[in-house]
Coordinates of C-alpha atoms in Angstrom, one line a residue:
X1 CA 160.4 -144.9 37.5
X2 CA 162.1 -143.5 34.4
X3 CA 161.0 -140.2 32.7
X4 CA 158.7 -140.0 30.5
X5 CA 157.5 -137.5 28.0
X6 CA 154.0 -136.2 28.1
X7 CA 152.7 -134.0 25.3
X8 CA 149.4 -131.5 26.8
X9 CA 147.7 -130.2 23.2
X10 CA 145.7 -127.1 24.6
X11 CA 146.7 -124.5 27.2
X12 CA 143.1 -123.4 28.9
X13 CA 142.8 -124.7 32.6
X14 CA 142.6 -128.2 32.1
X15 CA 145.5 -128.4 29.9
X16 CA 147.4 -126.8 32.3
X17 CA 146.4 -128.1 35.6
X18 CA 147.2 -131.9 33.9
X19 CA 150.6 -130.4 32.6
X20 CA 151.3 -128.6 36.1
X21 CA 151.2 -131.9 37.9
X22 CA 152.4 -134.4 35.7
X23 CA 155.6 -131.8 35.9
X24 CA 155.3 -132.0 39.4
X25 CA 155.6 -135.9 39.2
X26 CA 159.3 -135.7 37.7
X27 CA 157.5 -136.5 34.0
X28 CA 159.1 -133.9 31.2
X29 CA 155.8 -132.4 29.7
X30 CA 155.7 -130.1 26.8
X31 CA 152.1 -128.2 26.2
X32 CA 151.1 -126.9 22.9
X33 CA 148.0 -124.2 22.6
X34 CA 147.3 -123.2 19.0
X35 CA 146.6 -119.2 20.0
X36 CA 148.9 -116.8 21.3
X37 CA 147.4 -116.7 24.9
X38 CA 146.8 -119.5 27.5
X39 CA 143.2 -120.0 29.1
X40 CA 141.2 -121.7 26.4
X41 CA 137.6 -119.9 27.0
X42 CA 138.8 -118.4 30.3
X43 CA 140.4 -115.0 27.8
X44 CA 140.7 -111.6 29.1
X45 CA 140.6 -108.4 27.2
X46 CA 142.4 -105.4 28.1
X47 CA 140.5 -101.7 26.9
X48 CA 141.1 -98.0 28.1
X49 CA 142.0 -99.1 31.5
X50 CA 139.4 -101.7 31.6
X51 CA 139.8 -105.1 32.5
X52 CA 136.9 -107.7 31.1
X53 CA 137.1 -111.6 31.0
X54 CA 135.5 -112.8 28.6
X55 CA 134.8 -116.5 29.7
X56 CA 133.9 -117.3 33.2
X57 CA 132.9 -114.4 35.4
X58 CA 132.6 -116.4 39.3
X59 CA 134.5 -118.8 41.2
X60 CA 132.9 -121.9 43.5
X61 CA 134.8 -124.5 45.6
X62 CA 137.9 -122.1 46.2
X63 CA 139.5 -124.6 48.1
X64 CA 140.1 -126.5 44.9
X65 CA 142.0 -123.6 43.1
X66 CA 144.1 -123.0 46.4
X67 CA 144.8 -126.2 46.7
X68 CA 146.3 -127.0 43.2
X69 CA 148.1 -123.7 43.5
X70 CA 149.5 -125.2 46.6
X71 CA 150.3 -128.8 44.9
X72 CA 151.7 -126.5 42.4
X73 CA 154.1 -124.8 44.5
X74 CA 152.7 -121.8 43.2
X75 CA 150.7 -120.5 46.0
X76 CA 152.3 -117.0 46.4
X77 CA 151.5 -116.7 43.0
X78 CA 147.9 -117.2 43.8
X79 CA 145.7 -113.9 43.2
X80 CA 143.2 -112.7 46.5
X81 CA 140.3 -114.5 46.4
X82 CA 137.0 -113.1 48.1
X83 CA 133.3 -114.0 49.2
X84 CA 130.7 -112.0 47.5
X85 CA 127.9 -111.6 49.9
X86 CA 125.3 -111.0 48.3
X87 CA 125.8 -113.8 45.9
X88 CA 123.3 -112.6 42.8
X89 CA 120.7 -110.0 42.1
X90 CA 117.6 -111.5 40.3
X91 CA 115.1 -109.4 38.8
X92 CA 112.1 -110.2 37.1
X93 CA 109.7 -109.0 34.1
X94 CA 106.9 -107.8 36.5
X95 CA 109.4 -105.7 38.3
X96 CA 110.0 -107.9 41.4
X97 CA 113.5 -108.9 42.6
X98 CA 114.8 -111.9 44.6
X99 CA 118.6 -111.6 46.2
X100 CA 120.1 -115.0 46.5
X101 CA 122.8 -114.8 49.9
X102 CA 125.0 -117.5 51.3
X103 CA 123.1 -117.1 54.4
X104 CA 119.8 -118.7 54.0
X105 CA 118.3 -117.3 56.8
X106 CA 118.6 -113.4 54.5
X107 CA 117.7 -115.7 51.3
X108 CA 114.2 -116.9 52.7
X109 CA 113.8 -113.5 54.0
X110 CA 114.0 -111.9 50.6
X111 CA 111.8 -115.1 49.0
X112 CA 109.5 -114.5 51.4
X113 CA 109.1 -110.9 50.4
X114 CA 107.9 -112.5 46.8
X115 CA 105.1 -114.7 48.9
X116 CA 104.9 -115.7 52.3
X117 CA 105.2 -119.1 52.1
X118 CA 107.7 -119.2 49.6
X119 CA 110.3 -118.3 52.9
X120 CA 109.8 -122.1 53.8
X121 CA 110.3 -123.3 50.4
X122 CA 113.8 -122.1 50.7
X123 CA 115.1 -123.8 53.3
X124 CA 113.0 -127.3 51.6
X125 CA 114.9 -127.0 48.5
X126 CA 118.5 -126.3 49.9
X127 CA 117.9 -129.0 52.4
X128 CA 116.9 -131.5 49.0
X129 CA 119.9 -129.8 47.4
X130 CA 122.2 -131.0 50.0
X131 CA 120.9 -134.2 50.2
X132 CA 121.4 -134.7 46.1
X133 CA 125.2 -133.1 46.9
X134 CA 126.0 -136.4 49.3
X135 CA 124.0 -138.4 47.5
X136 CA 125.1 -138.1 44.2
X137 CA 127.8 -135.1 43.7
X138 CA 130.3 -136.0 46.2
X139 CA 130.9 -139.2 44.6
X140 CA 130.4 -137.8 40.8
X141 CA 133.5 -135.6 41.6
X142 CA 136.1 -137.7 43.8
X143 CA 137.2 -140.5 41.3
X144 CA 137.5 -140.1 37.5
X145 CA 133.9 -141.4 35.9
X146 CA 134.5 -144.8 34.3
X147 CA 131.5 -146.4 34.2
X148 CA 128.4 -146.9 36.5
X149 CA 129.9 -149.5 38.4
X150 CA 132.5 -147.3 39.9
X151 CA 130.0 -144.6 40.3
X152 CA 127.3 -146.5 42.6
X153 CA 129.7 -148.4 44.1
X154 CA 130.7 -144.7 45.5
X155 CA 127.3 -143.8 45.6
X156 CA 126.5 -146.9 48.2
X157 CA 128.8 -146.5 50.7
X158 CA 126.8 -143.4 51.0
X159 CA 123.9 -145.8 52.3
X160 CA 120.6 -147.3 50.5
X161 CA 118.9 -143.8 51.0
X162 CA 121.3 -142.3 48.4
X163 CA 121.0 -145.0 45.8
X164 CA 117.6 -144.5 46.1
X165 CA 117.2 -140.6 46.1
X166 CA 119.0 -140.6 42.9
X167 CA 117.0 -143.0 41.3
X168 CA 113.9 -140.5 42.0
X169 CA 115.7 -137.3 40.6
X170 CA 113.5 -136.1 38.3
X171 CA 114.2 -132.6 36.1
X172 CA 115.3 -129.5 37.6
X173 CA 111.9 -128.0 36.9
X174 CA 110.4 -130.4 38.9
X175 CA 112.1 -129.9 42.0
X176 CA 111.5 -126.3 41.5
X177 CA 107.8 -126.8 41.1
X178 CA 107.8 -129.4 44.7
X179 CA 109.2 -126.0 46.5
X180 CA 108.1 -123.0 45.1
X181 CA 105.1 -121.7 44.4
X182 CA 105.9 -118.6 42.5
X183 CA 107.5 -118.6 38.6
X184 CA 109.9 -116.0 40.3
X185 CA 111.5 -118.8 42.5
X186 CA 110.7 -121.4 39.6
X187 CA 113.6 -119.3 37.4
X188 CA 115.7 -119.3 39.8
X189 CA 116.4 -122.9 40.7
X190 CA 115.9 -123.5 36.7
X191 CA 118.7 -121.1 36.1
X192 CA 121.3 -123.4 37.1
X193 CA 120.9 -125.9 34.4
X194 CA 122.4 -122.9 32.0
X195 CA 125.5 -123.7 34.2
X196 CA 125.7 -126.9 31.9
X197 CA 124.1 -125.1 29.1
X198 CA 121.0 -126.9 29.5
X199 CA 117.0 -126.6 29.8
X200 CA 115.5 -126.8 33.5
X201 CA 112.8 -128.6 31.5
X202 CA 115.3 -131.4 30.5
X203 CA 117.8 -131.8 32.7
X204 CA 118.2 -133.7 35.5
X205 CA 117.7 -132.4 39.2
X206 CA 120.6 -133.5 39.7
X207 CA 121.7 -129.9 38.7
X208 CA 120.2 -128.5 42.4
X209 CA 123.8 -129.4 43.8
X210 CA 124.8 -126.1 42.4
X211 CA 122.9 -124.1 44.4
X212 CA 124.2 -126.0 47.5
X213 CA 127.7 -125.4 46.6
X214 CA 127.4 -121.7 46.0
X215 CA 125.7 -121.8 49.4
X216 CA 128.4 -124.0 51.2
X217 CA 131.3 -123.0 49.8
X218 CA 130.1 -119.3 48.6
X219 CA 130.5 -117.2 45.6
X220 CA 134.2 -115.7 45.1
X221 CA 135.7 -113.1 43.0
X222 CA 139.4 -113.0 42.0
X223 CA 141.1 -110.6 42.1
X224 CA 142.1 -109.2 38.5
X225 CA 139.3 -111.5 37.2
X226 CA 139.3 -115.2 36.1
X227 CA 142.3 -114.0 33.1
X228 CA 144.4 -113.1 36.3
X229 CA 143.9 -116.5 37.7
X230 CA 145.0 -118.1 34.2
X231 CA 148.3 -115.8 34.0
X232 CA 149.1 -117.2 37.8
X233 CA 148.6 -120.5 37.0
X234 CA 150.6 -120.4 33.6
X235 CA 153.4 -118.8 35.5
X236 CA 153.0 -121.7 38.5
X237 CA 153.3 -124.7 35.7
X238 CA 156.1 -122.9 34.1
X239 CA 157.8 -122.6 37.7
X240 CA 157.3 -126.3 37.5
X241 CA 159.3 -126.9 34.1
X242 CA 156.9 -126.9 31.4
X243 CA 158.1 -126.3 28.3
X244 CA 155.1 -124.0 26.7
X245 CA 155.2 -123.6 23.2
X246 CA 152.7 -120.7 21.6
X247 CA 150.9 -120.2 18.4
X248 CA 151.8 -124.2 17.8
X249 CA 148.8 -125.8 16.3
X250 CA 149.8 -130.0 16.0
X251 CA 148.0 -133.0 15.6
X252 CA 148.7 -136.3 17.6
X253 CA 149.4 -140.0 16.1
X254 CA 149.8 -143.0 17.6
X255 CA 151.9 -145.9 16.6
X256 CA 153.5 -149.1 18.6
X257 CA 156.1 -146.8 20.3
X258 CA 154.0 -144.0 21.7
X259 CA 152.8 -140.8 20.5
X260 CA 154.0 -138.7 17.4
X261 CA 152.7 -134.7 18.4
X262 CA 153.4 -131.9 17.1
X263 CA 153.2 -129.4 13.3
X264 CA 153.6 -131.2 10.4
X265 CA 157.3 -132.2 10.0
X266 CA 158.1 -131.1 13.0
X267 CA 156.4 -134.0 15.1
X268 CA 158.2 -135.2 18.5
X269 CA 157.7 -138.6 20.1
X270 CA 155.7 -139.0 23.6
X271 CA 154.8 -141.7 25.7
X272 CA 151.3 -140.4 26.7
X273 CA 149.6 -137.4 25.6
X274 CA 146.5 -135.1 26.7
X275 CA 144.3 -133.4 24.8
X276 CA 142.0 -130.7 26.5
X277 CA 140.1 -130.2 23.9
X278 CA 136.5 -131.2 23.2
X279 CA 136.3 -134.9 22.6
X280 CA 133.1 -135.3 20.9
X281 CA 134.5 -135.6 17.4
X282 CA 137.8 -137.9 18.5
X283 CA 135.4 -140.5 20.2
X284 CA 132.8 -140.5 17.3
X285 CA 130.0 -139.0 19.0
X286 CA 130.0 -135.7 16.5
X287 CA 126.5 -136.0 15.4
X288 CA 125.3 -135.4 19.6
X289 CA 122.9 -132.8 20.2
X290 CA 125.0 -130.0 21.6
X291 CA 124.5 -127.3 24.6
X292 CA 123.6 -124.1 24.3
X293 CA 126.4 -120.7 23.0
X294 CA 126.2 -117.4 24.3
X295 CA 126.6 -114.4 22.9
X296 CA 128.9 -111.7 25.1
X297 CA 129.1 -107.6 25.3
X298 CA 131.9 -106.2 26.9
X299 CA 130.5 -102.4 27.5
X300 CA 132.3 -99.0 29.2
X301 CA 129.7 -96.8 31.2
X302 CA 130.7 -93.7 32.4
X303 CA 130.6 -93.6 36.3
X304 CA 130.5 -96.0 39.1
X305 CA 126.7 -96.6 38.7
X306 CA 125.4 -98.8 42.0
X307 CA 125.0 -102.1 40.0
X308 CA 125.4 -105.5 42.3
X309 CA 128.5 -107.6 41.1
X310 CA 126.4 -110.5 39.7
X311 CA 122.9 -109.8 38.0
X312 CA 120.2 -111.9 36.0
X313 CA 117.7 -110.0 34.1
X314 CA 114.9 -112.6 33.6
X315 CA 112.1 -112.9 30.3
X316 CA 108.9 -113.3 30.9
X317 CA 108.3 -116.8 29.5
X318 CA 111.2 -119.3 30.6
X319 CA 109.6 -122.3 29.1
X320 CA 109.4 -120.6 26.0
X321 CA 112.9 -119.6 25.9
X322 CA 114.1 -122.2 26.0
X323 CA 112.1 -123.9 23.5
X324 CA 113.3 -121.4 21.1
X325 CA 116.5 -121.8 22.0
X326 CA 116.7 -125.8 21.1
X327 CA 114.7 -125.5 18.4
X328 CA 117.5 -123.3 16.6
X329 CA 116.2 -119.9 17.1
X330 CA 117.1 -116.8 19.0
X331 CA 115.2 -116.1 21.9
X332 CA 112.3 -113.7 21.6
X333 CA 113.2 -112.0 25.2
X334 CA 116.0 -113.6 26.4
X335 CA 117.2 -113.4 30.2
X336 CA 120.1 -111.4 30.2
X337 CA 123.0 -112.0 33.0
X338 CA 125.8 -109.4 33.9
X339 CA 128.5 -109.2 36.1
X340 CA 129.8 -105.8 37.1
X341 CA 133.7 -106.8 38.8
X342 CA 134.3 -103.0 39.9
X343 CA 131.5 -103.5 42.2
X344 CA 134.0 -105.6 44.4
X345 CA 137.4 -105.1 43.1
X346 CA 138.7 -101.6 41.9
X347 CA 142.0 -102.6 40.0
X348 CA 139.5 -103.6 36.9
X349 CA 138.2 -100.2 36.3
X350 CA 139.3 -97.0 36.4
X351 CA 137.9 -94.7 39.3
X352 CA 135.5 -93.0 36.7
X353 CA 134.4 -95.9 34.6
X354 CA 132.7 -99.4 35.5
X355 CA 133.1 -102.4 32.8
X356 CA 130.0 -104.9 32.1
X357 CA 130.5 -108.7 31.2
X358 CA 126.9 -108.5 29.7
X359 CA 125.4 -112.8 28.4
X360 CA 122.7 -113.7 26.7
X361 CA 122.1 -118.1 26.2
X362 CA 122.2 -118.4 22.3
X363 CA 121.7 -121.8 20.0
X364 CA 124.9 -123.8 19.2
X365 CA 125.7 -123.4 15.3
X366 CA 125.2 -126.2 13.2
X367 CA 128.1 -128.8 12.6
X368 CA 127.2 -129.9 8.8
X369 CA 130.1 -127.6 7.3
X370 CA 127.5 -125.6 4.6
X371 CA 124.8 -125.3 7.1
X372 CA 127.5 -123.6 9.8
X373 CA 128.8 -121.3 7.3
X374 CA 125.2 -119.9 6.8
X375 CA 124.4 -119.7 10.4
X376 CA 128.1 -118.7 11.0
X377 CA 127.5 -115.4 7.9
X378 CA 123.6 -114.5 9.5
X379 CA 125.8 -113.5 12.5
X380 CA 126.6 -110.5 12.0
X381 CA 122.8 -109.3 11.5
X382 CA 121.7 -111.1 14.5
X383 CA 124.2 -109.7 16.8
X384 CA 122.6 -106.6 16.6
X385 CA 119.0 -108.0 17.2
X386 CA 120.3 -109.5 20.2
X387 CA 122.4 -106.5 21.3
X388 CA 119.3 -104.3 21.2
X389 CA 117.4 -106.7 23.5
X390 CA 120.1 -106.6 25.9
X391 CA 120.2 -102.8 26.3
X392 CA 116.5 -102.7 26.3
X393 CA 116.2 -105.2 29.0
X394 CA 119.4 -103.3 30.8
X395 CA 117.6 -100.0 30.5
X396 CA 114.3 -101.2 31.1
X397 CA 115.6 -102.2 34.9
X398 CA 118.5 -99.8 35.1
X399 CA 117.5 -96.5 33.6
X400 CA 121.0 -94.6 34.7
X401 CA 122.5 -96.4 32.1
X402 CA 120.7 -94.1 29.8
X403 CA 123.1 -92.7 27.6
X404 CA 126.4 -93.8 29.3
X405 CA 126.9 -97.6 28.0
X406 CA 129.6 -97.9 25.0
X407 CA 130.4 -101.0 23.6
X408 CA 134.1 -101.9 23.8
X409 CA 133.5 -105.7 22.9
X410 CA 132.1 -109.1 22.2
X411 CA 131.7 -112.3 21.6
X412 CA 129.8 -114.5 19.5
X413 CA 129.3 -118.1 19.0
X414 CA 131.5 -117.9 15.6
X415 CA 134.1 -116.7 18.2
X416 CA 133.9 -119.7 20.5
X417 CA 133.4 -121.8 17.8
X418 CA 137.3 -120.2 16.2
X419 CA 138.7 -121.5 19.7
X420 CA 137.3 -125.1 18.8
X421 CA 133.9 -125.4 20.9
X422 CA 132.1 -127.4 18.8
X423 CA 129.4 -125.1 17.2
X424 CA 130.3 -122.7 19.2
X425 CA 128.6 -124.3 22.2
X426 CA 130.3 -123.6 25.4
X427 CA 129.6 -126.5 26.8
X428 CA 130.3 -129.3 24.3
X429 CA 128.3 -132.0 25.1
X430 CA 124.3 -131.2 26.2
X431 CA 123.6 -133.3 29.7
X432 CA 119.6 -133.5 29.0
X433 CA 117.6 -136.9 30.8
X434 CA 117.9 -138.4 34.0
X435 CA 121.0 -139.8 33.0
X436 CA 122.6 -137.3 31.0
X437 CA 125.4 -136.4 33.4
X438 CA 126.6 -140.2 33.0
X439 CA 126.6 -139.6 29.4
X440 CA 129.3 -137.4 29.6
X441 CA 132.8 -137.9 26.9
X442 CA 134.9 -139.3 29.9
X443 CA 138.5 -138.2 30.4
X444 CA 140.0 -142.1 28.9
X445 CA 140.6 -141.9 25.4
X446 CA 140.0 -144.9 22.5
X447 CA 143.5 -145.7 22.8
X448 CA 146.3 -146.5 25.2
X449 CA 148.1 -143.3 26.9
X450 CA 145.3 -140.7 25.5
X451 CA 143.1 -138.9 28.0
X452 CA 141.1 -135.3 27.6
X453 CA 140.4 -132.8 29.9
X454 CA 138.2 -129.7 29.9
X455 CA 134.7 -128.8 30.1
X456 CA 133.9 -131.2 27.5
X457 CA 134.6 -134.0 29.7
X458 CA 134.0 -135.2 33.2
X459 CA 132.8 -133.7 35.4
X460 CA 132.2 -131.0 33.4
X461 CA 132.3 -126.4 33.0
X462 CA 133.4 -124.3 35.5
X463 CA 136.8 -123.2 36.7
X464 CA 137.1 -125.8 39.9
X465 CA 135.7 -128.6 37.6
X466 CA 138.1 -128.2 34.7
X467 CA 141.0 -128.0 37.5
X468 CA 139.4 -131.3 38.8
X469 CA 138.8 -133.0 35.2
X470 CA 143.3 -132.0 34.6
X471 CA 144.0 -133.2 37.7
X472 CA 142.3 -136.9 37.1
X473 CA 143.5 -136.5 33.8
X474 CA 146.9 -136.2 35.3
X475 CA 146.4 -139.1 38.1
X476 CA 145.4 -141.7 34.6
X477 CA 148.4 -140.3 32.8
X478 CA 150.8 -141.4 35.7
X479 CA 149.0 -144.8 36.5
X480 CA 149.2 -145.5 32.5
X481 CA 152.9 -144.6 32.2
X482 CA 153.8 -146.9 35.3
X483 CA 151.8 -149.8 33.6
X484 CA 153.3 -149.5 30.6
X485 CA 157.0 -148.5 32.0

């Protein structure tokens, strides 16, 4: 097959897995990314000796990473990856604390010091959470989502008891509710709907596969953080003949002969082209309901205080939260999460300081263009509200931090919203219903030789499932250009 030109508009870690590839393949891609740095929401900032990302904080399914890195060429490039064991530190607002393990047998121990019989409860739920994994998640990540009928056709060769567990799956909550007892253990499972910034009380159980996979596959740190991970794999696509072009903002047309990308005047013609981008406003659906933002500290503290890698500092009303949250308003005591990398890996810090990724779930902004410059303006002013409840709630369950936190950093939804989340919502599209996942922009565009990727589209956020969503953009790419060759 001839060569053919591929344009990738967006460098974050879709954009650059599907460019990677489709290098790989013998096709001559150019990638445009309208910022001066690759990674999309994955950034990293650099401060006094400090090293912070400022997008995702964890790594799951490891063995995808490695093995794009590996398809890639680029697997000396690769960063150390390792297992954090324990996996999270969960405390509550009546003092109590839960540590989540990959080993279930410590995890029941340490639910069963919450209640007795909430020990038993754990292995019930991961046991349902592995059954939804095979019954539903496998096949919801092997092939490119393209309809229902491709999806259950997956789903059945699975057996009848998987087409009929996931016609059961009710919401997160729930399942939560059939295994625990306590609201402590209730939080917990409901937490991992935020992974899709979504409500337990909405989404779909279908969510609990996430707990599984941290437990089968385990928790992992890079080392040098997630930004490290996004210079290696910038370097490996380049290795692989990329032609990267920096601080290019373009636009894509199509006419009879392909694809016309690039600045105004300066446009270059492309067979196929991928956007990884958001695609709710290119396939119409721009007036959606939209997952939740998040607002970010980045802080110094003096010391090496003995704070676990990965933390979540619950509220005391999760139901409410989030009612506040999707009804437009900041919540009234939010759970806080914060990840402390010098815990596991001392090239982020310096040996007398220790730097805190430190999140709070916030609304989306508003996508009527006067009502988002209001909301976008009150910013300011509500960034402090919602910085004082985060030291509050730090301070309130760490009081060493007394007097030693210094803020070096943030992020707001504006922020997210200037690297082109819609609203500011990290997530894009909001997965809520039984069937919400399904609902999901899929990676096909509206016309011949377009395709997204990201964690706008299938099958969705997180570092191993933006690599996935590039690499089945990649795989339509090539099958399009051979059609149409």
């Amino acid at each position: 097959m001839k060569t053919m030109r591929v344009a990738v508009v967006g460098g974050g870690i879709g954009g650059l897995t599907a460019a990677g590839l489709l290098a790989k393949e013998g096709h001559d891609v150019t990638l445009f990314e309208g910022s001066p740095t690759l990674g999309g929401k994955a950034q990293c900032v650099r401060v006094d000796g400090l090293r912070l990302d400022t997008g995702p904080t964890l790594l799951t399914l490891p063995d995808v990473v490695k093995g794009l890195f590996e398809r890639l060429g680029g697997a000396d490039l690769l960063p150390p990856i390792s297992e954090l064991e324990p996996q999270c530190t969960y405390r509550f607002a009546d003092g109590c604390g839960f540590v989540a393990y990959r080993d279930l047998e410590r995890t029941a121990q340490s639910a069963g010091e919450l209640r007795p019989g909430e020990r038993r409860g754990v292995f019930g739920f991961y046991e349902e959470a592995e059954a939804i994994w095979r019954a539903a998640g496998e096949p919801y990540l092997e092939a490119p989502f393209e309809g229902m009928a491709g999806f259950m056709a997956r789903v059945a060769r699975r057996g009848v008891t998987a087409m009929a567990r996931g016609m059961k799956l009710a919401t997160l909550d729930e399942l939560a509710r059939a295994h625990f007892k306590t609201d402590h253990l209730q939080q917990f499972v409901g937490r991992f709907a935020t992974y899709a910034g979504a409500s337990p009380y909405e989404a779909s159980a279908a969510y609990a596969l996430i707990p599984h996979i941290e437990r089968a596959y385990g928790v992992h740190h890079v080392r040098g953080g997630i930004g490290a991970l996004v210079d290696a794999l910038g370097a490996a696509v380049k290795r692989q003949g990329v032609k990267v072009h920096l601080n290019v903002r373009v636009g894509y047309t199509r006419d009879a002969r392909g694809y016309l990308v690039g600045p105004p005047g300066g446009e270059e013609r492309f067979d196929s082209v991928v956007v990884n981008a958001d695609p709710l406003d290119k396939l119409g659906r721009g007036n959606e309901p939209l997952s939740l933002s998040g607002y970010v500290l980045l802080l110094e503290v003096d010391g090496r205080p003995a704070l676990p890698h990965h933390t979540v500092l619950f509220g005391q009303d999760y139901r409410r939260e989030f009612d506040e949250l999707f009804g437009g308003q900041l919540a009234d005591d939010p759970t806080v999460y914060f990840c402390n990398p010098s815990a596991t890996d001392p090239t982020v810090a310096p040996p007398d300081k220790t730097g805190l990724f430190v999140m709070v779930n916030v609304p989306a902004l508003p996508r009527e263009p006067a009502a988002y410059e209001r909301a976008a303006a009150a910013w300011e002013s509500q960034a402090e509200r919602v910085k004082t409840q985060m030291f509050d709630k730090l301070l309130a369950h760490y009081p060493e931090l007394r007097g030693r936190m210094r803020v070096v950093g943030q992020r707001t939804p504006v922020d997210l919203a200037a690297l082109g989340a819609p609203g500011g919502s990290i997530y894009g599209f909001l997965p809520h219903g039984k069937f919400g996942p399904f609902r999901r922009p899929r990676i096909r565009g509206g016309t011949p030789g377009l395709f997204f990727a990201g964690g706008g589209t299938h099958p969705g956020g997180g570092v191993p499932l933006v690599m996935l969503s590039g690499r089945f953009a990649a795989e339509m790419v090539s099958e399009h250009l051979r059609r149409s060759a």
